[in-house]
Structure formats: structure tokens, C-alpha cells
PDB file of C-alpha atoms in Angstrom:
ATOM      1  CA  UNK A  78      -2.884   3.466  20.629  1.00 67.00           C
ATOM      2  CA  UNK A  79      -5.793   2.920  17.854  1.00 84.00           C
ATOM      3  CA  UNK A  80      -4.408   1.699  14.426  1.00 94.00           C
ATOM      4  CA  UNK A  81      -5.825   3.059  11.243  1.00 97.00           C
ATOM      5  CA  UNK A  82      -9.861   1.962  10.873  1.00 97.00           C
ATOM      6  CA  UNK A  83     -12.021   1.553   7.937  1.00 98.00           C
ATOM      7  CA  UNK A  84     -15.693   0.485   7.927  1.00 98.00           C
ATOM      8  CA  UNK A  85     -17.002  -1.624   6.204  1.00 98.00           C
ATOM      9  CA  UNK A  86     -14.629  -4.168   6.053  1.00 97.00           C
ATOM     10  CA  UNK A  87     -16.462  -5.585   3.041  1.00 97.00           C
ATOM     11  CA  UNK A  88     -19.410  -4.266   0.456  1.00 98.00           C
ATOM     12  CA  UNK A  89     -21.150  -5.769  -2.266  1.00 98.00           C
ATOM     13  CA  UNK A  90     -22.846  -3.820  -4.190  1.00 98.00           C
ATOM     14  CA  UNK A  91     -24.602  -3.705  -7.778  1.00 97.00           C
ATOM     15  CA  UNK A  92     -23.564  -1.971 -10.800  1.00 97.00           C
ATOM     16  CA  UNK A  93     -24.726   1.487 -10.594  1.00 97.00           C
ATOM     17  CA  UNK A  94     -25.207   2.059  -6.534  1.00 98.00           C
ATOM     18  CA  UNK A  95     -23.490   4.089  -4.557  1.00 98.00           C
ATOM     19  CA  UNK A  96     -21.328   3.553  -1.518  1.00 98.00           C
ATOM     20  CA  UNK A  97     -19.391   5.139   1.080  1.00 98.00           C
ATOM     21  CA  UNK A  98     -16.137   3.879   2.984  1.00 98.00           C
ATOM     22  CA  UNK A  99     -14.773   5.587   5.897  1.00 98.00           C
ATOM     23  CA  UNK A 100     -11.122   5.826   7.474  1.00 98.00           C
ATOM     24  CA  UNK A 101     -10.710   6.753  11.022  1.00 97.00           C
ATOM     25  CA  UNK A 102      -6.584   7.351  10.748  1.00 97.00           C
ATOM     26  CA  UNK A 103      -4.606   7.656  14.631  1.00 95.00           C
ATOM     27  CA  UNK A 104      -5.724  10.410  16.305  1.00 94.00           C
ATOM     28  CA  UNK A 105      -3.536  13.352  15.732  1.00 91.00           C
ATOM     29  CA  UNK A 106      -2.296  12.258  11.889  1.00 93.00           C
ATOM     30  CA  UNK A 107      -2.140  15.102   9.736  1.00 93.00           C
ATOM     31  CA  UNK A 108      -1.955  12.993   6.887  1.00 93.00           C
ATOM     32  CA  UNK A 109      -4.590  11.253   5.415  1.00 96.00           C
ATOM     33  CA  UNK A 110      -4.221   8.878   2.084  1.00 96.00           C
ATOM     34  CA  UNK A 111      -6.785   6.997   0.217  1.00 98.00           C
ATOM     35  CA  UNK A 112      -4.681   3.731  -2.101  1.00 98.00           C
ATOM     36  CA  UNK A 113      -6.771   0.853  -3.951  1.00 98.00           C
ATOM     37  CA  UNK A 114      -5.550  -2.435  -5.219  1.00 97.00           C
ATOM     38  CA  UNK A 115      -7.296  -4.053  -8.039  1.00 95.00           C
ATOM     39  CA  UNK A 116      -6.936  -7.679  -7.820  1.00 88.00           C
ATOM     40  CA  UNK A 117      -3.421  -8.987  -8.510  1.00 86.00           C
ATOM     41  CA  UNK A 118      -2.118  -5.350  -9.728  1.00 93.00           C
ATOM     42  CA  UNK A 119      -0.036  -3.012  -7.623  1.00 95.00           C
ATOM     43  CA  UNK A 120      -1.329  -0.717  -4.987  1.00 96.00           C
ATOM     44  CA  UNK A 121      -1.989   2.622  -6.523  1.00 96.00           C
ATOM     45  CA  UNK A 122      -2.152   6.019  -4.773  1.00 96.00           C
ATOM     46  CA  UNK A 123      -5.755   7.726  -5.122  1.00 97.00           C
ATOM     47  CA  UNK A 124      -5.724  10.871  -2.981  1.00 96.00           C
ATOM     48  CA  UNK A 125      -3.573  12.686   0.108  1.00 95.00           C
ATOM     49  CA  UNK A 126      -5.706  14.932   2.791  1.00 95.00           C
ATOM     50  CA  UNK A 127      -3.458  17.433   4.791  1.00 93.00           C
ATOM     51  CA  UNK A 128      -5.498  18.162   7.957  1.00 94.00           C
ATOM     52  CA  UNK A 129      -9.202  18.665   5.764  1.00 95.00           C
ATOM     53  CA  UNK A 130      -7.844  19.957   2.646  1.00 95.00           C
ATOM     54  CA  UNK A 131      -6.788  17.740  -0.737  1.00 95.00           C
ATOM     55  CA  UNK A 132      -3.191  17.943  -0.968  1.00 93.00           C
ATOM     56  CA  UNK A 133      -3.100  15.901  -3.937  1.00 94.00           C
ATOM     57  CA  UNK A 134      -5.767  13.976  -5.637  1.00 95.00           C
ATOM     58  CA  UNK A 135      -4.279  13.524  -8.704  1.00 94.00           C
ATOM     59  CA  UNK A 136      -4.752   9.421  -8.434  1.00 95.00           C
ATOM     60  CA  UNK A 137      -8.317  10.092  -8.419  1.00 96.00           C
ATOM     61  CA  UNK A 138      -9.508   7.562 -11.143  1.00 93.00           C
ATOM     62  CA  UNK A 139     -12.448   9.880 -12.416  1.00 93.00           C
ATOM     63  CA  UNK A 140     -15.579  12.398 -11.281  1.00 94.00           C
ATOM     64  CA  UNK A 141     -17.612   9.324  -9.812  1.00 97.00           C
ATOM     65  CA  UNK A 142     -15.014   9.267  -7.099  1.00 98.00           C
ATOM     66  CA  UNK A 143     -15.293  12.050  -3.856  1.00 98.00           C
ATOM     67  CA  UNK A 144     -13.439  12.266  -1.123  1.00 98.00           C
ATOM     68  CA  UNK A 145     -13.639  14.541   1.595  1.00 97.00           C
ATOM     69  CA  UNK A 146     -12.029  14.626   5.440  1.00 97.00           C
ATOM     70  CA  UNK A 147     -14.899  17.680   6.897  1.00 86.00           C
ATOM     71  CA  UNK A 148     -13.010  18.710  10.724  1.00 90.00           C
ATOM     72  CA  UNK A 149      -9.597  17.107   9.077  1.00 88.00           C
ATOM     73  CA  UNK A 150     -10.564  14.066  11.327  1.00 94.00           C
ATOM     74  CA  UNK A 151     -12.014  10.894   9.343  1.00 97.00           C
ATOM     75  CA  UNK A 152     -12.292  10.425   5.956  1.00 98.00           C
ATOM     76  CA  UNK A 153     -14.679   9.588   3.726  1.00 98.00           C
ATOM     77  CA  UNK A 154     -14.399   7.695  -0.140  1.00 98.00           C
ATOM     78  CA  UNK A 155     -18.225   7.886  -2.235  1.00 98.00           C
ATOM     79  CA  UNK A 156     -18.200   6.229  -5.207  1.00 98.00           C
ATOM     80  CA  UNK A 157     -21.699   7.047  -7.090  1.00 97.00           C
ATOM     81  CA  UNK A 158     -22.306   5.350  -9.410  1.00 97.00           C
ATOM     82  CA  UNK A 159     -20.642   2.200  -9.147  1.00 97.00           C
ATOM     83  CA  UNK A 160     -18.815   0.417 -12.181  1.00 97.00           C
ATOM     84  CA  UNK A 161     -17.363  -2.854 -12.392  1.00 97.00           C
ATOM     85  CA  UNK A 162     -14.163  -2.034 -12.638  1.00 96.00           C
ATOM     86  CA  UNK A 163     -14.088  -0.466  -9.208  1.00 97.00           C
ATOM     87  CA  UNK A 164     -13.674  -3.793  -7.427  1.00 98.00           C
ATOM     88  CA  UNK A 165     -11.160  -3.710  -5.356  1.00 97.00           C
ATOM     89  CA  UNK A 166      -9.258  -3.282  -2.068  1.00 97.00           C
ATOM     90  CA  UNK A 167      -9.407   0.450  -0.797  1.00 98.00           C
ATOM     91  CA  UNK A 168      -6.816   1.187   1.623  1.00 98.00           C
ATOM     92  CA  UNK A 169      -6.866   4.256   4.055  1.00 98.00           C
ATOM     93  CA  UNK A 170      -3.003   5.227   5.669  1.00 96.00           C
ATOM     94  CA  UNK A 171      -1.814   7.757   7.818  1.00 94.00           C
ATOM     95  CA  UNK A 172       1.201   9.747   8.509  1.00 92.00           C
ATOM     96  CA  UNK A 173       1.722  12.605  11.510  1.00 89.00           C
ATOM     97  CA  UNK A 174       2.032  16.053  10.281  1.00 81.00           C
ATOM     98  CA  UNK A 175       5.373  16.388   8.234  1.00 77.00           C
ATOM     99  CA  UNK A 176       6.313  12.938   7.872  1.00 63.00           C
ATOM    100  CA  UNK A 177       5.050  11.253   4.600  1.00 62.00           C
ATOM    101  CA  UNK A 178       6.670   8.103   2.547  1.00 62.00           C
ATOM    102  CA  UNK A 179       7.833   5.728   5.353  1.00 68.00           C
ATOM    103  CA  UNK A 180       5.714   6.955   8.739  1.00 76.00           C
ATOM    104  CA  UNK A 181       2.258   5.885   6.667  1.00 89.00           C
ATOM    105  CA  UNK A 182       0.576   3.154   8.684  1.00 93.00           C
ATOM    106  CA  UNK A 183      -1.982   1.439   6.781  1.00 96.00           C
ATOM    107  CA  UNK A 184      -5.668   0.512   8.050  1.00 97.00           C
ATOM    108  CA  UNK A 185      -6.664  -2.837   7.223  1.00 97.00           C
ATOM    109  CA  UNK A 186      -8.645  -2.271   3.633  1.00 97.00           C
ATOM    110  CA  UNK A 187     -11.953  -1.844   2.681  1.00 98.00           C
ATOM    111  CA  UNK A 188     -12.373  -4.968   0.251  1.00 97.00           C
ATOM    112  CA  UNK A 189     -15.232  -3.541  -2.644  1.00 98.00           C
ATOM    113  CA  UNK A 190     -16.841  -5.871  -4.938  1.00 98.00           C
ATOM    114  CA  UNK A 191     -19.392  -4.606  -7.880  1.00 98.00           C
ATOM    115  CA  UNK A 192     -21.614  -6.792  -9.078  1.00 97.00           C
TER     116      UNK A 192
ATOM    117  CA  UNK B 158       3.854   6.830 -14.615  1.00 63.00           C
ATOM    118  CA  UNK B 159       6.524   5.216 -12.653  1.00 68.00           C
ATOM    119  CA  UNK B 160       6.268   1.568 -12.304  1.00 85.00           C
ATOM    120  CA  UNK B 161       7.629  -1.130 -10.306  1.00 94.00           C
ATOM    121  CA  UNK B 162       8.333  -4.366 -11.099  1.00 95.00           C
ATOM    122  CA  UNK B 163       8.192  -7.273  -8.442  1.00 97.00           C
ATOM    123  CA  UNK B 164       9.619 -10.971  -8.815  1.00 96.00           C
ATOM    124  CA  UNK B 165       8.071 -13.358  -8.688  1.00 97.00           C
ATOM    125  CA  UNK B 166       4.859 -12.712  -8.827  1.00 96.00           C
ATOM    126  CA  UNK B 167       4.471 -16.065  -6.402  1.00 97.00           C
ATOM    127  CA  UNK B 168       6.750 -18.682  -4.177  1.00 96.00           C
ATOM    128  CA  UNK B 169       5.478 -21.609  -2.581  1.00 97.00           C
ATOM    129  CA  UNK B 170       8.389 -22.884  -0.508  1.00 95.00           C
ATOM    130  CA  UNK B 171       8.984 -25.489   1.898  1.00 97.00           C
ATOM    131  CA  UNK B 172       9.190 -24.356   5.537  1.00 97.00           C
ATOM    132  CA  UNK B 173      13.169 -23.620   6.410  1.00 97.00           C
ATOM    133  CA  UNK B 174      14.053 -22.535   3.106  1.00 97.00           C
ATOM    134  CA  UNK B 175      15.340 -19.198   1.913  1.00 97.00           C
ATOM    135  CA  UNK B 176      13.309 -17.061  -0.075  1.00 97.00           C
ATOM    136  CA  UNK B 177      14.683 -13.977  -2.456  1.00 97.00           C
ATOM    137  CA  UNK B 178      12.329 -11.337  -4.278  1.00 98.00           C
ATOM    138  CA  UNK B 179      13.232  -8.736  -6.186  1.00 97.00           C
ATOM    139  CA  UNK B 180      12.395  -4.878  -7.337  1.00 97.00           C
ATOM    140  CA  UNK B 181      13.397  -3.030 -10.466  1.00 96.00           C
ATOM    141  CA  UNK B 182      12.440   0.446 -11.386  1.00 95.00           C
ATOM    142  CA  UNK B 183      13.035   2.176 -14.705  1.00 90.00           C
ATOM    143  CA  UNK B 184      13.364   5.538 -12.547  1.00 91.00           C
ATOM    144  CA  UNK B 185      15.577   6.425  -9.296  1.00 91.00           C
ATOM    145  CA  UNK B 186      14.798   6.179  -6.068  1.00 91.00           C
ATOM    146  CA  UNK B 187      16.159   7.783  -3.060  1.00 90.00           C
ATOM    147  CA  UNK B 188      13.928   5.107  -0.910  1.00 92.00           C
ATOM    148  CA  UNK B 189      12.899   1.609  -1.033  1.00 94.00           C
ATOM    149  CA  UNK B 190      10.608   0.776   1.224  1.00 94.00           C
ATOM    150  CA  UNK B 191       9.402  -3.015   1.856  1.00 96.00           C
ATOM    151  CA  UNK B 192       5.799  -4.336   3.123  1.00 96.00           C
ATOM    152  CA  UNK B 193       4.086  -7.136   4.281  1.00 97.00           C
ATOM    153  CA  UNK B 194       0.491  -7.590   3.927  1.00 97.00           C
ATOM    154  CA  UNK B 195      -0.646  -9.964   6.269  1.00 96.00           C
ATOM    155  CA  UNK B 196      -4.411 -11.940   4.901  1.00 90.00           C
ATOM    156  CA  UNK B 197      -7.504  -9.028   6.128  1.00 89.00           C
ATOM    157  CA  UNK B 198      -4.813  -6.945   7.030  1.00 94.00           C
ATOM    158  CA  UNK B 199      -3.263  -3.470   5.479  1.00 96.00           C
ATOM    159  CA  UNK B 200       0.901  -3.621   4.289  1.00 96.00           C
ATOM    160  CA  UNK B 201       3.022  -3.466   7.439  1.00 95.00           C
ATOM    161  CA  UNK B 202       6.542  -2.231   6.993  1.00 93.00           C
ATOM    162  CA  UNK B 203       9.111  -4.539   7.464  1.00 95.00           C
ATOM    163  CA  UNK B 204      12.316  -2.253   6.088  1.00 95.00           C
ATOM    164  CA  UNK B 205      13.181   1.005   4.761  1.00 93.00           C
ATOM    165  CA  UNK B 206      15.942   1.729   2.617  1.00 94.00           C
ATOM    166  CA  UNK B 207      18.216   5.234   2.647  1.00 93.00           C
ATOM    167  CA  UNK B 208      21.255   4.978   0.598  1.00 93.00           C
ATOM    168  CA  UNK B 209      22.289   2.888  -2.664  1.00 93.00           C
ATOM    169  CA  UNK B 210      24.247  -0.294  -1.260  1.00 94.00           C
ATOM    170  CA  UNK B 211      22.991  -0.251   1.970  1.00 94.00           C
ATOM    171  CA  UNK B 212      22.416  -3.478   3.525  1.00 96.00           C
ATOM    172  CA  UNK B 213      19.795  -3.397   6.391  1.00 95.00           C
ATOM    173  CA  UNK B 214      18.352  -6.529   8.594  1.00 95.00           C
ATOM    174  CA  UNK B 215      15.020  -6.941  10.511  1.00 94.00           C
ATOM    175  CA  UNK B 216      15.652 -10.743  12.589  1.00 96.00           C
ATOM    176  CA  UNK B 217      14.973 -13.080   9.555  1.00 97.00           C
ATOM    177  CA  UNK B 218      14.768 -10.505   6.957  1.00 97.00           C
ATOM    178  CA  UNK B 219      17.750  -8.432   5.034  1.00 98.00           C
ATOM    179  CA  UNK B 220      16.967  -6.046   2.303  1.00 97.00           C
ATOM    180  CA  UNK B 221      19.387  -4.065  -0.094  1.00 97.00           C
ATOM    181  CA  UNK B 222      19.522  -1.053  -1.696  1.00 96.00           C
ATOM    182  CA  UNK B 223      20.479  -1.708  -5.592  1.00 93.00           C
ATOM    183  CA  UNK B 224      24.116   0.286  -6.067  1.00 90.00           C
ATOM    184  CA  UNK B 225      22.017   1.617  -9.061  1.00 91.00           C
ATOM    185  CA  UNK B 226      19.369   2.930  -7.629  1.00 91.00           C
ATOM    186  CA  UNK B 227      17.005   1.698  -9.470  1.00 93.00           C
ATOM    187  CA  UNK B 228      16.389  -1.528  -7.707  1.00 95.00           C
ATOM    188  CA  UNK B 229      16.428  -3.320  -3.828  1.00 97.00           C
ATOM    189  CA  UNK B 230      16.257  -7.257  -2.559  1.00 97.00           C
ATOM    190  CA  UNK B 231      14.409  -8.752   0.106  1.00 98.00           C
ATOM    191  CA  UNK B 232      15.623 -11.765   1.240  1.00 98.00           C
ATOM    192  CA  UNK B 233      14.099 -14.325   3.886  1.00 98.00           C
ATOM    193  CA  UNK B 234      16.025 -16.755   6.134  1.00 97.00           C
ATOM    194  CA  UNK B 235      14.700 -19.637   6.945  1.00 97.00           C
ATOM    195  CA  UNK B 236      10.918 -19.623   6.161  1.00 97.00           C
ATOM    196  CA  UNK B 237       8.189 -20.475   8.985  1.00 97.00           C
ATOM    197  CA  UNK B 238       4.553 -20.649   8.284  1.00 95.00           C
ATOM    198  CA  UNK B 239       3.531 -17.213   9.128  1.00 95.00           C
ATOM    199  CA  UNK B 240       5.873 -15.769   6.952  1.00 97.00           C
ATOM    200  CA  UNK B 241       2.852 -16.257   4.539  1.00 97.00           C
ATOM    201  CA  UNK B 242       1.231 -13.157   2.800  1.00 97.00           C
ATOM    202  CA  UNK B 243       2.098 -10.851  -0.150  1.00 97.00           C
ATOM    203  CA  UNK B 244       5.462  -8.489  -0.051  1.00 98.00           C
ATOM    204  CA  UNK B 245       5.498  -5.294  -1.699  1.00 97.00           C
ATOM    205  CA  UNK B 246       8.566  -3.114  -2.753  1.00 97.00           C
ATOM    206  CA  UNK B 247       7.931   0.829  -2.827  1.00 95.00           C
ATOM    207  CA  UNK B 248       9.151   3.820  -3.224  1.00 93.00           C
ATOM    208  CA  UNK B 249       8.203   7.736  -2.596  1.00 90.00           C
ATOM    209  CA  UNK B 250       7.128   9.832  -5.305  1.00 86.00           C
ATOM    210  CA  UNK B 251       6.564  13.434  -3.489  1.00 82.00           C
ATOM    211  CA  UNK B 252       4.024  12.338  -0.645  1.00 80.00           C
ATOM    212  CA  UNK B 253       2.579   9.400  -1.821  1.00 88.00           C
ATOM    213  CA  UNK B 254       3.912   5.758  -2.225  1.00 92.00           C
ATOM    214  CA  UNK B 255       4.440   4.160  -5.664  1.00 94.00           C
ATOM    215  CA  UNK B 256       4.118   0.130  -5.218  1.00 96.00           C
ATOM    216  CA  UNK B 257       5.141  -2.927  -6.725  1.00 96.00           C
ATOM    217  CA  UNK B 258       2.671  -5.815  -7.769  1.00 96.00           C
ATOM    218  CA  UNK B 259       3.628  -7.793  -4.718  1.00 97.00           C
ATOM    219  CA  UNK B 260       4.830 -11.298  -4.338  1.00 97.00           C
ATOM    220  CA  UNK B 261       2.413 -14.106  -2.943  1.00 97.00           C
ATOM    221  CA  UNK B 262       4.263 -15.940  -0.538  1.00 97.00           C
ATOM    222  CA  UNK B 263       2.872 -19.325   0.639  1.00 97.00           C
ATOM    223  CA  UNK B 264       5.074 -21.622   2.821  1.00 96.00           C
ATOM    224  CA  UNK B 265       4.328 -25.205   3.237  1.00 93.00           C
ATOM    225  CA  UNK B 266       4.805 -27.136   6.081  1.00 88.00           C
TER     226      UNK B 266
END
């Protein structure tokens, strides 16, 4: 069975672009998280999907941030317009439907750095 | 928010020794949970933790559940070179995952 995907694996961008990273989760997860790891701090929880809807998206770090999970199959993370400070690693994890904490299997990061 | 503290932040160790890291919490938890993020990879879990005092293995691995509550050890036996990568402690909050800072583990050979 597929793991957890994200694409790209790596961006650079400039100050002020936009980009988009994607999370396939395992087919059938219910449960769809965005986390993001600035260098050297802990991981920190940005948003939870239940099926296509935002359970809770209250780690959202502002408006230049949207996520969205159209079909409740992959997900999507646009950040527009890019600041410095949103280097980082994004994380995607996955959980099937009514297990949370401890059944979320992490994809491999999406490692973001603005320039 | 609630925060978790991880120590140390680093180890380098000499292959075949034991290695001990720590979590501490200000708050409860009803769950520690412990990670390994391999390098290019996402956190793998390595234990999970039910009930204050409990004592669980995984081969080279043992983790405990503070009797508190508000903390949990990881301890590795007998290090080997691809023990290598950062260990986080967590714990649930609702449906999401609170984290540590992790601890950098490098093992020399």
C-alpha cells in the first residue's frame, strides 16, 4: 500500500511568489493534516481536513495561507504571497476515518525555502 | 499554547552506547507518543504511550510514561549507525498532534 505523497519534494522560491504543495494521503484516509517545521523549532499543527471539509484550521498561520482537499481526496497548501518566514518543512499526514492522534502516518515533507 | 520541551536538543554518541532523551510538559497528557524522523523522510512512530507509569519496549527502544503525567523517556540500547535522525515526543490535543523540538541524534562509528 502507497504511503503518504507530497510533490514537490523541494521549492525555492522568491519573496512574494506564490506556490502550491500537494498531499496525496493512503487511499481511503478520512483524515487529512497539513504540520510545518521551521528550522530547529517543533513541528506545529496547521490545518485537519475530514473527508473535503476543514475540521480545524485553527494553526493556520494567517490569510496568505489556503488549503483546500476538492473530492476529499488530495490536498492542496497555496501560499500567495510568499514571506520569508515561511521557510520551512511542510508535512502532510493521514489518519482513517475515526482514528486521529496515533494512526497519523506522515508523508515525507515538502521542504520550502523563500528567498 | 501547550508546549513541549525536548532534551537535549542534540547527542553525538559513540556507536554501542546508550542514549536517554527526555519530554516535559507544563500540561497533562493522556498520550505520549514518540517519532523518528529519518533524513528526507516524514516522523515514523516508534512508541505510543497509554497510561502514567507504563513502561513499553520496541527491540532497542523503551519509553515511559512520567507517573505525573506530564512527562515520558525514550531510551536507546546500544546505538548503531542508523539510529541517526531527530526524535520527537508528542502528544494529542483534540485531533491534532502537539510536538516537541526534537533531539538530533548522530552516532559515530
Amino acid at each position: 500500500e502507497a504511503g503518504v505523497t507530497q510533490f514537490p519534494s523541494h521549492s525555492v522560491i522568491e519573496k512574494g511568489q506564490t506556490v502550491t504543495l500537494r498531499c496525496d494521503p493512503i487511499s481511503g484516509h478520512d483524515n487529512l493534516y497539513w504540520y510545518r517545521r521551521v528550522m530547529g523549532k517543533e513541528i506545529k499543527f496547521l490545518l485537519h481536513f475530514v473527508k473535503e471539509s476543514k475540521q480545524d484550521e485553527s494553526g493556520m498561520p494567517n490569510n496568505r495561507f489556503l488549503a483546500e482537499r476538492t473530492g476529499g481526496t488530495y490536498s492542496t497548501l497555496k501560499v500567495q504571497p510568499a514571506e520569508l518566514e515561511d521557510s520551512g518543512v511542510y508535512f502532510c499526514a493521514s489518519s482513517p476515518r475515526g482514528q486521529t492522534y496515533n494512526e497519523q502516518f506522515f508523508g515525507p515533507g515538502t521542504r520550502l525555502t523563500v528567498l | 499554547g501547550q508546549q513541549l520541551n525536548q532534551s537535549p536538543q542534540s547527542m553525538f554518541i559513540q556507536e554501542g552506547e546508550d542514549v536517554s532523551m527526555n519530554c516535559t510538559s507544563s500540561s497533562i497528557f493522556n498520550t505520549w507518543l514518540w517519532y523518528k524522523q529519518d533524513p528526507g523522510e516524514g516522523p515514523v512512530l516508534l512508541i505510543a504511550l497509554y497510561k502514567a507509569g507504563e513502561l513499553t519496549s520496541n527491540g532497542r527502544l523503551t519509553a515511559q510514561f512520567g507517573t505525573t503525567r506530564k512527562d515520558s523517556f525514550l531510551n536507546i540500547s546500544a546505538s548503531i549507525p542508523s539510529d541517526v535522525g531527530i526524535y520527537f515526543c508528542a502528544g494529542p490535543l483534540w485531533n491534532k498532534l502537539v510536538f516537541g523540538a526534537g533531539t538530533i541524534l548522530r552516532v559515530k562509528s
